[in-house]
XYZ file of C-alpha atoms in Angstrom:
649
model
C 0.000 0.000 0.000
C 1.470 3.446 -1.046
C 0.193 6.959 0.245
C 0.801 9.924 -1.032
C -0.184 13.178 1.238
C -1.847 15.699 -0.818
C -2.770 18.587 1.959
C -2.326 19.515 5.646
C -3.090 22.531 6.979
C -4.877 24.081 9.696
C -8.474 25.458 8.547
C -10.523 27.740 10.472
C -13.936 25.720 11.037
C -17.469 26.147 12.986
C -18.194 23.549 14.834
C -22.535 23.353 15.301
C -24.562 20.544 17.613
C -27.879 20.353 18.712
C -28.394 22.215 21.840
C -24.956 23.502 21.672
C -23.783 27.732 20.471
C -21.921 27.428 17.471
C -18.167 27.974 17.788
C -15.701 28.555 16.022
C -11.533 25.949 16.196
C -8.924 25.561 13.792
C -9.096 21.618 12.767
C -5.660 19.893 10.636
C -7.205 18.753 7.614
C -5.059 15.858 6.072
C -5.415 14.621 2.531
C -4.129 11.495 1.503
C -4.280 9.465 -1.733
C -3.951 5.739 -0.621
C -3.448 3.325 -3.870
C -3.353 -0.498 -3.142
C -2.760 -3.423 -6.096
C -2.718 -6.831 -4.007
C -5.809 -8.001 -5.134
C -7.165 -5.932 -7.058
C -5.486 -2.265 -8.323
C -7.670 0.686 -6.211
C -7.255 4.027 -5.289
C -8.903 5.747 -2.228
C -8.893 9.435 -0.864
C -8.892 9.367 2.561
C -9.601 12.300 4.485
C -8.656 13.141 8.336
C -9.511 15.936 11.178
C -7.355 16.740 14.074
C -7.004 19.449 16.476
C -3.351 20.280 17.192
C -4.432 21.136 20.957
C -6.711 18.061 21.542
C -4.915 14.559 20.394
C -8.355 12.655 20.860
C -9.812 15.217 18.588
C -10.059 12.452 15.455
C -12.650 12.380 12.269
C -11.614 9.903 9.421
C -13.286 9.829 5.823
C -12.357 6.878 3.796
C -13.817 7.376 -0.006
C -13.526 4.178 -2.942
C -14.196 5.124 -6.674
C -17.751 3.497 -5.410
C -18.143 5.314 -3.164
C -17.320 8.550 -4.816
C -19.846 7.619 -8.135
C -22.626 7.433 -5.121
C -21.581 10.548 -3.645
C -21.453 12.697 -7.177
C -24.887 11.285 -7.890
C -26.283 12.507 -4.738
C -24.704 15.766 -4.933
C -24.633 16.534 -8.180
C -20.753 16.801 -8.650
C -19.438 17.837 -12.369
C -15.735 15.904 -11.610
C -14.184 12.733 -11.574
C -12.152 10.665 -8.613
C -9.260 11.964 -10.067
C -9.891 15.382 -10.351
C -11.855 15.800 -7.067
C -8.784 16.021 -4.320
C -7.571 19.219 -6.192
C -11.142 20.950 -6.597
C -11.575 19.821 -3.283
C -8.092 21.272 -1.855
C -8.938 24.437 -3.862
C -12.067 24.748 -1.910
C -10.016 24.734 1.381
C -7.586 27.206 0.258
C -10.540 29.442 -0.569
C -11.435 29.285 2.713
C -8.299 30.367 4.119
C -7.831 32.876 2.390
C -11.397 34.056 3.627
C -10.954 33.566 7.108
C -9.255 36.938 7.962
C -12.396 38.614 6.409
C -15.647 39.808 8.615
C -17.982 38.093 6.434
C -16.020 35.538 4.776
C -17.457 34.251 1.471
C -16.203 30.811 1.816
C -16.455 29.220 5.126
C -16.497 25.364 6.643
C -18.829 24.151 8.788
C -18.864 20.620 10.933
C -22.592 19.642 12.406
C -23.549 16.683 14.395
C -26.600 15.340 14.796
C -25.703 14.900 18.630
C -24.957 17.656 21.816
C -21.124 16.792 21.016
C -19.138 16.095 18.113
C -17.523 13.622 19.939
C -19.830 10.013 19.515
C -21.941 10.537 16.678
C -21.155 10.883 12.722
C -20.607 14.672 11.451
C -20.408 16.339 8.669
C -18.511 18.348 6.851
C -19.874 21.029 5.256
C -17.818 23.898 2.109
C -20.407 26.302 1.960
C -20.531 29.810 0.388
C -22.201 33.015 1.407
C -23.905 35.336 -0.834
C -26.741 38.377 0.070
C -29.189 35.649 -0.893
C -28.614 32.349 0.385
C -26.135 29.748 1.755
C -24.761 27.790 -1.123
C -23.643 24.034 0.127
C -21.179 23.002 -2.439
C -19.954 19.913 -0.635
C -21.322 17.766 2.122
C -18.684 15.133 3.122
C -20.129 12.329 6.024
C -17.369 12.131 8.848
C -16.763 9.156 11.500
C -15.520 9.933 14.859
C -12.251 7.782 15.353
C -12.732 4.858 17.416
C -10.098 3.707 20.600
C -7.344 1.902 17.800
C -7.821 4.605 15.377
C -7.202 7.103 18.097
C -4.230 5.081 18.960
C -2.742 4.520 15.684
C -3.005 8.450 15.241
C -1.113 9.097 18.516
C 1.354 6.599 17.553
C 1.757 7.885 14.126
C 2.038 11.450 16.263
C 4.777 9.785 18.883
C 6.822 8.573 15.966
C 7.511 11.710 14.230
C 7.777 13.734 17.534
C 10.874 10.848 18.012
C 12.405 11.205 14.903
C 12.141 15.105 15.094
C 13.663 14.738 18.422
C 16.579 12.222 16.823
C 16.864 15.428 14.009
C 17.855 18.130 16.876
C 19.912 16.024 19.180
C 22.212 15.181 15.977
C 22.137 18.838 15.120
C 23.289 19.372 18.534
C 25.920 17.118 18.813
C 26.867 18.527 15.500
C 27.134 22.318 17.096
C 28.559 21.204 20.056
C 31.490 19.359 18.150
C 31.840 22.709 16.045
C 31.950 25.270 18.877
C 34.414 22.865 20.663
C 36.549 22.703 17.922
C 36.172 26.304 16.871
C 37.156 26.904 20.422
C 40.260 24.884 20.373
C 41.315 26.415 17.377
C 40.779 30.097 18.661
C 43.178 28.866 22.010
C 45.387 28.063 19.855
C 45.790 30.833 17.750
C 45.318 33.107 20.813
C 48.464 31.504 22.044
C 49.998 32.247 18.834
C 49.372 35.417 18.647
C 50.133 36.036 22.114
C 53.838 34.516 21.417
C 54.338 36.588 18.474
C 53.126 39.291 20.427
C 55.740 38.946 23.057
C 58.199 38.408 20.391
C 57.530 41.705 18.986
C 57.513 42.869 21.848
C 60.723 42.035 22.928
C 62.162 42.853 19.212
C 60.770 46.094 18.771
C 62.157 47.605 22.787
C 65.456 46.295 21.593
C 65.231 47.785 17.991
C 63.862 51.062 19.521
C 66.505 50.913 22.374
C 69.063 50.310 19.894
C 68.014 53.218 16.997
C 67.946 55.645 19.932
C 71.228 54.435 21.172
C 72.356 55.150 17.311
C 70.734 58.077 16.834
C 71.607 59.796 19.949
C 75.482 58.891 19.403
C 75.478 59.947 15.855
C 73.812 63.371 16.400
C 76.395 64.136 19.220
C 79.417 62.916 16.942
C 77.473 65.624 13.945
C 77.420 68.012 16.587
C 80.449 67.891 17.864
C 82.090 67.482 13.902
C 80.186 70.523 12.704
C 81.108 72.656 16.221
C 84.811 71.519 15.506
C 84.658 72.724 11.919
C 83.088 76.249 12.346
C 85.380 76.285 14.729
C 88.412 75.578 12.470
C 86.690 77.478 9.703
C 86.361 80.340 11.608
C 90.061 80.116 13.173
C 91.877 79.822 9.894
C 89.280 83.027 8.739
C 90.475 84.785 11.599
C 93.867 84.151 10.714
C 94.114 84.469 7.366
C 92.188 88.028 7.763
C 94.848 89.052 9.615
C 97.569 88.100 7.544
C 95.772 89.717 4.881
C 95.376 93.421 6.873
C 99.204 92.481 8.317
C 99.919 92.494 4.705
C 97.957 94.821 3.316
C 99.528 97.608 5.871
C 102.898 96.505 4.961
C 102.128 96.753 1.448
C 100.441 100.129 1.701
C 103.618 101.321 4.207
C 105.941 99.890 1.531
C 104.142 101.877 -0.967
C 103.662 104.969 0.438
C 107.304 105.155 1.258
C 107.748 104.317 -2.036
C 106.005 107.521 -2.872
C 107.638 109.270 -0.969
C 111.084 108.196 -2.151
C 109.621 108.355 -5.527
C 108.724 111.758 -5.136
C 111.792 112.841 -3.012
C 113.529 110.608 -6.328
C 111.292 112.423 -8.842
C 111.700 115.959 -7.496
C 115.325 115.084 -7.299
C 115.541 113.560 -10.879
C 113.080 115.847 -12.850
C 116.190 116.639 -14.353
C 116.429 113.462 -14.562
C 113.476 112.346 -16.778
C 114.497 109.253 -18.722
C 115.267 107.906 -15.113
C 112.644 109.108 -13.793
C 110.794 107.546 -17.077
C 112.297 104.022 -16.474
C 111.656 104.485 -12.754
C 108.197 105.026 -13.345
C 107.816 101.706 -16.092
C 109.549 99.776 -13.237
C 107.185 101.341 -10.808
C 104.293 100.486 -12.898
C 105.519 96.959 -13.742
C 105.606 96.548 -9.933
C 102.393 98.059 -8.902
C 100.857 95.795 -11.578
C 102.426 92.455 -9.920
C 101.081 94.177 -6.638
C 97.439 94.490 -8.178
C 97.484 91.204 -9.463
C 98.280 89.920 -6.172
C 95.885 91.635 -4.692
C 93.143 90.540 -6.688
C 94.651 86.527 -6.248
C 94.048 87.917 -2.620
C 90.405 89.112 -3.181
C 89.740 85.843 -4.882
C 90.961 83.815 -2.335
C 88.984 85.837 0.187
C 85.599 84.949 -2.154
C 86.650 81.436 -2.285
C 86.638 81.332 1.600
C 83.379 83.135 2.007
C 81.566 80.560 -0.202
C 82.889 77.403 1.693
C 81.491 79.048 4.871
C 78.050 79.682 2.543
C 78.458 75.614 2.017
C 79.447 74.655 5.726
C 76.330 76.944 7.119
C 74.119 75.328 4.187
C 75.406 71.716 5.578
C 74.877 73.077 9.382
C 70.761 73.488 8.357
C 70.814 70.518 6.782
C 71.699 68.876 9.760
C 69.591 70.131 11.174
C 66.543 69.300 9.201
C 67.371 65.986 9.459
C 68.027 66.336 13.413
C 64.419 67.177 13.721
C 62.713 64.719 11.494
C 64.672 61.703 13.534
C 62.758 63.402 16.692
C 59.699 63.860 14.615
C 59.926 59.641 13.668
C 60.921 59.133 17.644
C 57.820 60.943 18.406
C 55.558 58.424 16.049
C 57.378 55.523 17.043
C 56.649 56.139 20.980
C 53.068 56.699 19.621
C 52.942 53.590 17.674
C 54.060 51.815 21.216
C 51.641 53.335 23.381
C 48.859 52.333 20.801
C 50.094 48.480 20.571
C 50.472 48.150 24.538
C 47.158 49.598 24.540
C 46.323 46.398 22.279
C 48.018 44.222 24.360
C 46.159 45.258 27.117
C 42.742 44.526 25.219
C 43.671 41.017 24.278
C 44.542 40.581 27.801
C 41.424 41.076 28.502
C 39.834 38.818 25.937
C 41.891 36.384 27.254
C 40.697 37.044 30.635
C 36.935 36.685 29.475
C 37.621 33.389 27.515
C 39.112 32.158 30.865
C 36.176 32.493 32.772
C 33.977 31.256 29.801
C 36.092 28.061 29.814
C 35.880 28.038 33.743
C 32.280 27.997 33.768
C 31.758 25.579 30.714
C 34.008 23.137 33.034
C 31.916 23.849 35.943
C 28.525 23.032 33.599
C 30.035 19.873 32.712
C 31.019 18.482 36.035
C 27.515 19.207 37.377
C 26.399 17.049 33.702
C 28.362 14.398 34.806
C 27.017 14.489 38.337
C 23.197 14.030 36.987
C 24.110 11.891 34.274
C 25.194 9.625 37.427
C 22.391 10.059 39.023
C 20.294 9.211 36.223
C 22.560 5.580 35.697
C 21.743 4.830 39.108
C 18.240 5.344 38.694
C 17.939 3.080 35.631
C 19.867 0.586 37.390
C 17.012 0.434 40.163
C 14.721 0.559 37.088
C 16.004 -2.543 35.731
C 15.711 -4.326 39.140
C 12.094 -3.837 39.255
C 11.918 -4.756 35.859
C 13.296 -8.002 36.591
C 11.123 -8.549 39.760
C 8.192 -7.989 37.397
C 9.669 -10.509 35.301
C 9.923 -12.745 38.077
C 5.853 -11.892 39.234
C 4.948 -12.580 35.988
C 6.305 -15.695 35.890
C 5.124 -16.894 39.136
C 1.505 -15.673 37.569
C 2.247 -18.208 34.372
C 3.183 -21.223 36.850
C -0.078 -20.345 38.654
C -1.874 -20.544 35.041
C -0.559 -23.765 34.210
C -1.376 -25.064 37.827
C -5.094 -24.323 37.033
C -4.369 -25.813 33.477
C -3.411 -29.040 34.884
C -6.685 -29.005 36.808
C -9.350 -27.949 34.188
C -8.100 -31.354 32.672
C -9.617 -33.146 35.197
C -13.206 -32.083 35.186
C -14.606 -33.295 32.006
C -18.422 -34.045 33.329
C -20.277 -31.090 32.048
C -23.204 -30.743 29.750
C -23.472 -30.007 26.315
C -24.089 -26.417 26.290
C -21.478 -25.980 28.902
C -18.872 -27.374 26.748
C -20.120 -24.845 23.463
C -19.267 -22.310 26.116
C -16.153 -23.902 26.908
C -15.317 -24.033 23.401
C -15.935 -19.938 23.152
C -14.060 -19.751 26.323
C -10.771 -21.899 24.939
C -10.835 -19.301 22.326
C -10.904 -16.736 24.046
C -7.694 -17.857 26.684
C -5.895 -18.452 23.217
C -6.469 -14.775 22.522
C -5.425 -14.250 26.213
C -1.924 -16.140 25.675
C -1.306 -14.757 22.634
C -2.040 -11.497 24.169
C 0.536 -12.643 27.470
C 2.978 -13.410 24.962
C 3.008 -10.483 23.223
C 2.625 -8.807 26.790
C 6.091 -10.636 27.786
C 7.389 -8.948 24.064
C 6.524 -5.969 24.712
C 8.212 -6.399 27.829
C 11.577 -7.485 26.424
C 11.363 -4.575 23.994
C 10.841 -2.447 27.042
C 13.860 -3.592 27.988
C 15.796 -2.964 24.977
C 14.722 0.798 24.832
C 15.666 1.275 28.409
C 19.087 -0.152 27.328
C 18.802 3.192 24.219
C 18.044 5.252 27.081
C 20.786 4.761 29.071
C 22.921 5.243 25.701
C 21.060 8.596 25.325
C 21.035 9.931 28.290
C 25.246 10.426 27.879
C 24.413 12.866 25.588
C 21.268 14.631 26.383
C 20.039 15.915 29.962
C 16.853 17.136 28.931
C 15.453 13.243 29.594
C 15.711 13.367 32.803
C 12.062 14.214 33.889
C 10.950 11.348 31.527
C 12.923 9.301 33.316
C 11.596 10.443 36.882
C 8.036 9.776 35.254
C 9.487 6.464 34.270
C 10.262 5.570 37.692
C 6.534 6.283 39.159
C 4.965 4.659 36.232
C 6.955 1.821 37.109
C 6.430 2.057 40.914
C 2.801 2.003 40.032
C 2.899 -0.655 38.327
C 4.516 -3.098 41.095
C 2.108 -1.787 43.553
C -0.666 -2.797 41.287
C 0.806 -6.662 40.647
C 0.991 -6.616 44.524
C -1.980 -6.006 44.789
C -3.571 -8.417 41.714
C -1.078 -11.246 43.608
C -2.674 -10.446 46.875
C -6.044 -10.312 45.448
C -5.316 -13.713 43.790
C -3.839 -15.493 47.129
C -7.245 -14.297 48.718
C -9.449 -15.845 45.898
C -7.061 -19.105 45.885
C -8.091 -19.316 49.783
C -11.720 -19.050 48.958
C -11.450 -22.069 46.213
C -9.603 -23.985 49.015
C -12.299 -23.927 51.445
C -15.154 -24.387 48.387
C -13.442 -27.206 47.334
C -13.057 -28.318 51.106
C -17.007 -28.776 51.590
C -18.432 -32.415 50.528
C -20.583 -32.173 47.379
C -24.605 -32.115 48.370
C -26.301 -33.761 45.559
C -24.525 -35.466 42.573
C -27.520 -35.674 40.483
C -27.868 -31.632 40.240
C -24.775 -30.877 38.161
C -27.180 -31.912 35.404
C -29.360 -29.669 35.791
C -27.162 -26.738 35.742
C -27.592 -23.670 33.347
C -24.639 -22.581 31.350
C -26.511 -19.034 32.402
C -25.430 -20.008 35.808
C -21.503 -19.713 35.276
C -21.508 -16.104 35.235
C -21.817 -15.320 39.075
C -18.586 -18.488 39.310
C -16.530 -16.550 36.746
C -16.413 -13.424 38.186
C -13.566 -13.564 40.658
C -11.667 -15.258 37.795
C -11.766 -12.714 35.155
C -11.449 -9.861 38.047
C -8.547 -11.807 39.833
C -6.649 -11.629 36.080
C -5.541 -15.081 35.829
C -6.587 -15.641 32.289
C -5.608 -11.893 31.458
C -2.410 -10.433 30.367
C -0.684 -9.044 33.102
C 1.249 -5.964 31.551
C 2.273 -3.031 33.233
C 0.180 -0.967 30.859
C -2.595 -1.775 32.685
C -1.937 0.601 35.462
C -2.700 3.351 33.359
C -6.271 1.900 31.311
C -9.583 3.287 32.418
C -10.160 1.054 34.583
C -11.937 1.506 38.330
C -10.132 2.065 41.399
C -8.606 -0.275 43.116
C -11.008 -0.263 46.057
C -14.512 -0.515 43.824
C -12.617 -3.648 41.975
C -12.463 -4.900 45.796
C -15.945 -4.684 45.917
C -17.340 -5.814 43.257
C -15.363 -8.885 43.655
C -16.766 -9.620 46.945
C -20.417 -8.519 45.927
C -19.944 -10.862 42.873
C -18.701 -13.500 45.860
C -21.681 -13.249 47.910
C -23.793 -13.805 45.344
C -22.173 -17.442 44.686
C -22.271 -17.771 48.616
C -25.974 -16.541 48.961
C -26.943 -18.352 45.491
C -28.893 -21.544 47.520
C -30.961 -19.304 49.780
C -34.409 -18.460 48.114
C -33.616 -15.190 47.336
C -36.142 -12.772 45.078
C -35.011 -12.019 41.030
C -34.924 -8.620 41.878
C -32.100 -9.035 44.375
C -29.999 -11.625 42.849
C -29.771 -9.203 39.824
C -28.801 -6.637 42.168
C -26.277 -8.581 43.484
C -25.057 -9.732 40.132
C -24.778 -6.794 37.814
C -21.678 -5.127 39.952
C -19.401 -7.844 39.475
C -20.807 -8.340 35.514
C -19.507 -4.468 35.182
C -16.162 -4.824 36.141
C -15.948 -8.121 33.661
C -17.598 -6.251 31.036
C -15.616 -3.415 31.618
C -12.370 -5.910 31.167
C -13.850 -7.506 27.758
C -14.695 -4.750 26.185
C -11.684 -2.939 27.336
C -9.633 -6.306 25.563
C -12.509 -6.239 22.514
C -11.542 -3.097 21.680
C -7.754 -4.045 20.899
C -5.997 -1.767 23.116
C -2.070 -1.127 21.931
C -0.086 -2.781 24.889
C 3.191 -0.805 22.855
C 2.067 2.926 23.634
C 3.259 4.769 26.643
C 1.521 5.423 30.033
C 0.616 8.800 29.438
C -1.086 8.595 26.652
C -3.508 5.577 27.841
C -4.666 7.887 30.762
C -8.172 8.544 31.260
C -9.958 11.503 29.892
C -12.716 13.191 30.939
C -13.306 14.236 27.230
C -12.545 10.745 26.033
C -15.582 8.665 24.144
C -16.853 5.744 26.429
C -17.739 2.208 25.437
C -21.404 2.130 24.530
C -23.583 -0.780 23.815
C -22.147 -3.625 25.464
C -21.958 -2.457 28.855
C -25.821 -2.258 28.935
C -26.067 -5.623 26.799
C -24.230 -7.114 29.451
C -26.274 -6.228 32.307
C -29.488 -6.481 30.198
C -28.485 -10.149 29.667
C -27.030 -10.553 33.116
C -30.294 -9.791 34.519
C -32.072 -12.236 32.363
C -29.541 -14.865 32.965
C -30.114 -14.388 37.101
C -33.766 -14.870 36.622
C -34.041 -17.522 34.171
C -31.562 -19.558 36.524
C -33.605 -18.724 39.560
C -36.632 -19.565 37.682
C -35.702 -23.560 37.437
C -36.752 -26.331 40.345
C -33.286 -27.429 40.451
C -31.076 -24.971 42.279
C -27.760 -26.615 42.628
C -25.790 -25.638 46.026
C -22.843 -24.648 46.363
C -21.102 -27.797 46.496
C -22.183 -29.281 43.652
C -20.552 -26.400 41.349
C -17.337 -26.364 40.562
C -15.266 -25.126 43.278
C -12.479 -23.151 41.165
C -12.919 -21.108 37.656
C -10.520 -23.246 36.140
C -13.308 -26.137 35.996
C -14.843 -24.265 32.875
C -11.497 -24.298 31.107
C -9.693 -27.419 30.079
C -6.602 -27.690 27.995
């Protein structure tokens, strides 16, 4: 069988019963396409209402091509099968897009028949609104979801809910393998960096300390060059200035006492002129050596005042580039106030990863410390486990005791052994249903063993677990007291079988009407039934009303020879039948022994068993008088004193 889901969505619908107001839920519609070919190739569309907030909220539509030519005849539909889960999943979108509107123009509509939606058959209304009238365009017949439909649902429900929950705790072992590693790899390249950091550190002091050692040493050794060279420069200025004046005086001495011999000589050899003449070429041949020294002088003098241009040229230079070193000295200090200011940030990083770590290790010890906890717990778990195990088999050895003695009582009449024939059936069903009891059991088992492997990784479980453990605990204080209720009723048998049968002749004449009142404490002691630890948990009665109506359905045996009225004897009767009924129909209706506890609990909006609860008292009652109704009342005695007489292998 292959499905194939066509629509789910939540759809706004109004919800109308008789004697109810008319309100308004949002209802999961589901559309599936279900196509089977083993026997015969067919197709059907089944259709299915939930309510996200109410699991036992459950409306299932099952429609065959037959089924389907029917329904367009009745309503008048223009489409085929095929085409009808589209028009109708275009109806439904319709209707959502309507529901935000005041007066929608599409809307759906469920009605019952009943006061609640809940036991009768519904339907399912697509109706649009215009100013005129209410136009039905589909009317679909809904059934309400009966106790295994309910529970196939919820375990449909549980199933995804577990494999969503196996989705996130891979994703988070996935993210929790990333951050770790992420985190690793960020210590270790924080250590890195920190070592590099130190190394620069270290490199650039001693690089700074050594440039300033440098640069201080070669500015003093400028310094003290260009101080030794102006003063040099300015000595051999100084000098040579004076030479020059020393012999510029002498020159000028020399000359003007050359004038003055020259004129003593010239007024003394006017007479002399050709002398004179020849004294004068001479004197001009000289005084043109002189000027031509002199201007090798003035030269020389230029020559000297533009190396003293060049040295005071150099000086500025020096300068210059005496300032920009301080100017880079300057950045460079800046630069290393900046990077210790970064080295004091990272410290501070560090510090804050440091106490992230801390507390991580501190989240993980206390992780450890409940996942502990939580072992020891499922090791106490598996110890009661096993003494249920051990119960339970003390219960089969207690079966197979009264086996061995329904073998021996083979005297009984011919309608008595039709009913033992319906009965044999029915303790197959009930060993089958043990057996698959004890399987469910061992499968128990096995997922406790997945829990413990679980609960290494996730510590969300652990209030399942503690809800586990009084589930459990219920459990073995309900077995205690089915054990104790069965060592009572094994008592009883003793002392019936004890008393000497009255009349031998009676059996005969007994009634396979008459077995009911001897059954009673047999079906409620749950001999023949599957002890399972699901049980606990059904909608059963109390524990104290299952007391008495056990010993009301025990009197009646006991008070069954006095001449009692019908009246009262049906009285006396019909608790006891309850609490069986309530058993058989409770097993007719093929409860899942494989769900959990909390989903079996009882509801106070849950559907109850109608039918043959009041069948079985109505035929209780007529059972109780036709019985009474006969000459031959046999006592006590004669009856069989144990319920394992009706039963043989």
């Amino acid at each position: 069988m292959a499905s194939e889901s066509l629509f789910s969505r939540s759809v706004p619908v109004r919800v109308k019963g008789q004697g109810c107001e008319e309100r308004q839920i949002n209802v999961r519609v589901s559309i599936e396409l279900q196509s089977t070919s083993n026997p015969i190739h067919r197709k059907d569309l089944v259709v299915r209402l939930t309510e996200d907030s109410d699991p036992f909220f459950l409306y299932n539509l099952v429609i065959s091509e037959e089924d389907f030519q029917s329904l367009k005849l009745q309503q008048s539909l223009l489409v085929d099968f095929s085409a009808f889960p589209q028009r109708f999943i275009d109806l439904l979108q319709q209707c959502i897009q309507e529901q935000n509107k005041d007066i929608p123009r599409f809307l759906l509509q469920l009605v019952s028949s009943g006061s609640s939606p809940d036991h009768t058959p519904s339907f399912l209304n697509v109706i649009e609104t215009n100013p005129f009238k209410h136009l039905t365009h589909l009317s679909l017949k809904f059934l309400p979801g009966n106790d295994t439909d309910i529970k196939k649902f919820l375990a449909t429900c549980l199933k995804c809910i577990k494999e969503e929950k196996l989705l996130l705790e891979q994703k988070l072992r996935k993210t929790e393998e990333d951050l770790t590693r992420q985190l690793s790899y960020t210590q270790q390249n924080l250590s890195e960096k920190s070592r590099e950091l130190d190394k620069l550190r270290n490199e650039w002091t001693s690089t700074t300390a050594s440039l300033t050692n440098r640069h201080t040493q070669e500015l003093t050794n400028e310094k003290e060059k260009s101080l030794q060279m102006q003063a040099q420069h300015q000595q051999q200025y100084e000098q040579q200035k004076k030479e020059l004046e020393s012999l510029h005086q002498k020159t000028v001495q020399q000359l003007q006492n050359r004038l003055k011999e020259l004129e003593i000589a010239n007024k003394d050899l006017t007479e002399r002129r050709y002398k004179g003449d020849s004294a004068v070429r001479e004197l001009k041949a000289k005084l043109s050596s002189i000027e031509d020294e002199c201007q090798r002088t003035k030269q020389e003098v230029l020559s000297l005042r533009r190396e003293n241009a060049t040295l005071d040229a150099e000086c500025h230079e020096k300068e210059k580039q005496v300032n920009q070193l301080q100017t880079r000295v300057a950045v460079l200090e800046q630069e290393i106030k900046d990077k210790d200011q970064l080295v004091i940030r990272t410290k501070e990083v560090l510090d804050a990863t440091q106490e992230q770590k801390a507390s991580l290790e501190e989240n993980t010890e206390k992780k450890q410390i409940q996942i502990g906890k939580l072992e020891a717990t499922l090791k106490s778990l598996s110890a009661e486990l096993l003494k249920a195990n051990e119960i339970i088999k003390k219960l089969q050895g207690d079966v197979k005791t009264l086996m061995s003695k329904l073998k021996l009582k083979n005297t009984v009449t011919i309608q008595q052994e039709k009913l033992l024939a319906e009965r044999e059936g029915k303790l197959q069903k009930e060993q089958r249903e043990l057996q698959e009891a004890e399987s469910s059991l061992r499968e128990k088992e096995q997922e406790v063993c997945k829990l413990q492997e679980q609960l290494e990784t996730t510590v969300q479980k652990l209030e399942e677990s503690k809800h586990l453990l009084k589930t459990n605990e219920n459990v073995i204080t309900w077995l205690n007291k089915q054990l104790n209720e069965i060592q009572t009723i094994k008592k009883q048998e003793v002392l019936g079988t004890s008393t000497p049968p009255s009349n031998a002749t009676t059996r005969t004449g007994i009634s396979p009407h008459n077995m009911i009142d001897s059954r009673i404490p047999f079906l409620n002691s749950g001999l023949g039934y599957p002890v399972s630890p699901l049980l606990a948990f059904q909608s059963f009665p109390d524990t104290a009303p299952v007391k008495s109506a056990s010993q009301q359905a025990s009197g009646a045996k006991v008070h069954f020879n006095m001449p009692l009225s019908e009246t009262n004897q049906c009285s006396e009767a019909q608790p006891g039948l309850s609490v069986v009924m309530t058993h058989i129909t409770n097993k007719e209706n093929g409860e899942n022994l494989g769900l959990e506890a909390k989903y079996l609990k009882k509801r106070e909006d849950s559907i109850p068993l109608r039918g043959l609860s009041q069948n079985a008292f109505h035929n209780a009652g007529h059972v109780k008088s036709s019985a009474l109704k006969k000459t031959h009342i046999p006592s006590k005695s004669t009856l069989p004193s144990t319920p394992s007489a009706y039963f043989p292998g």
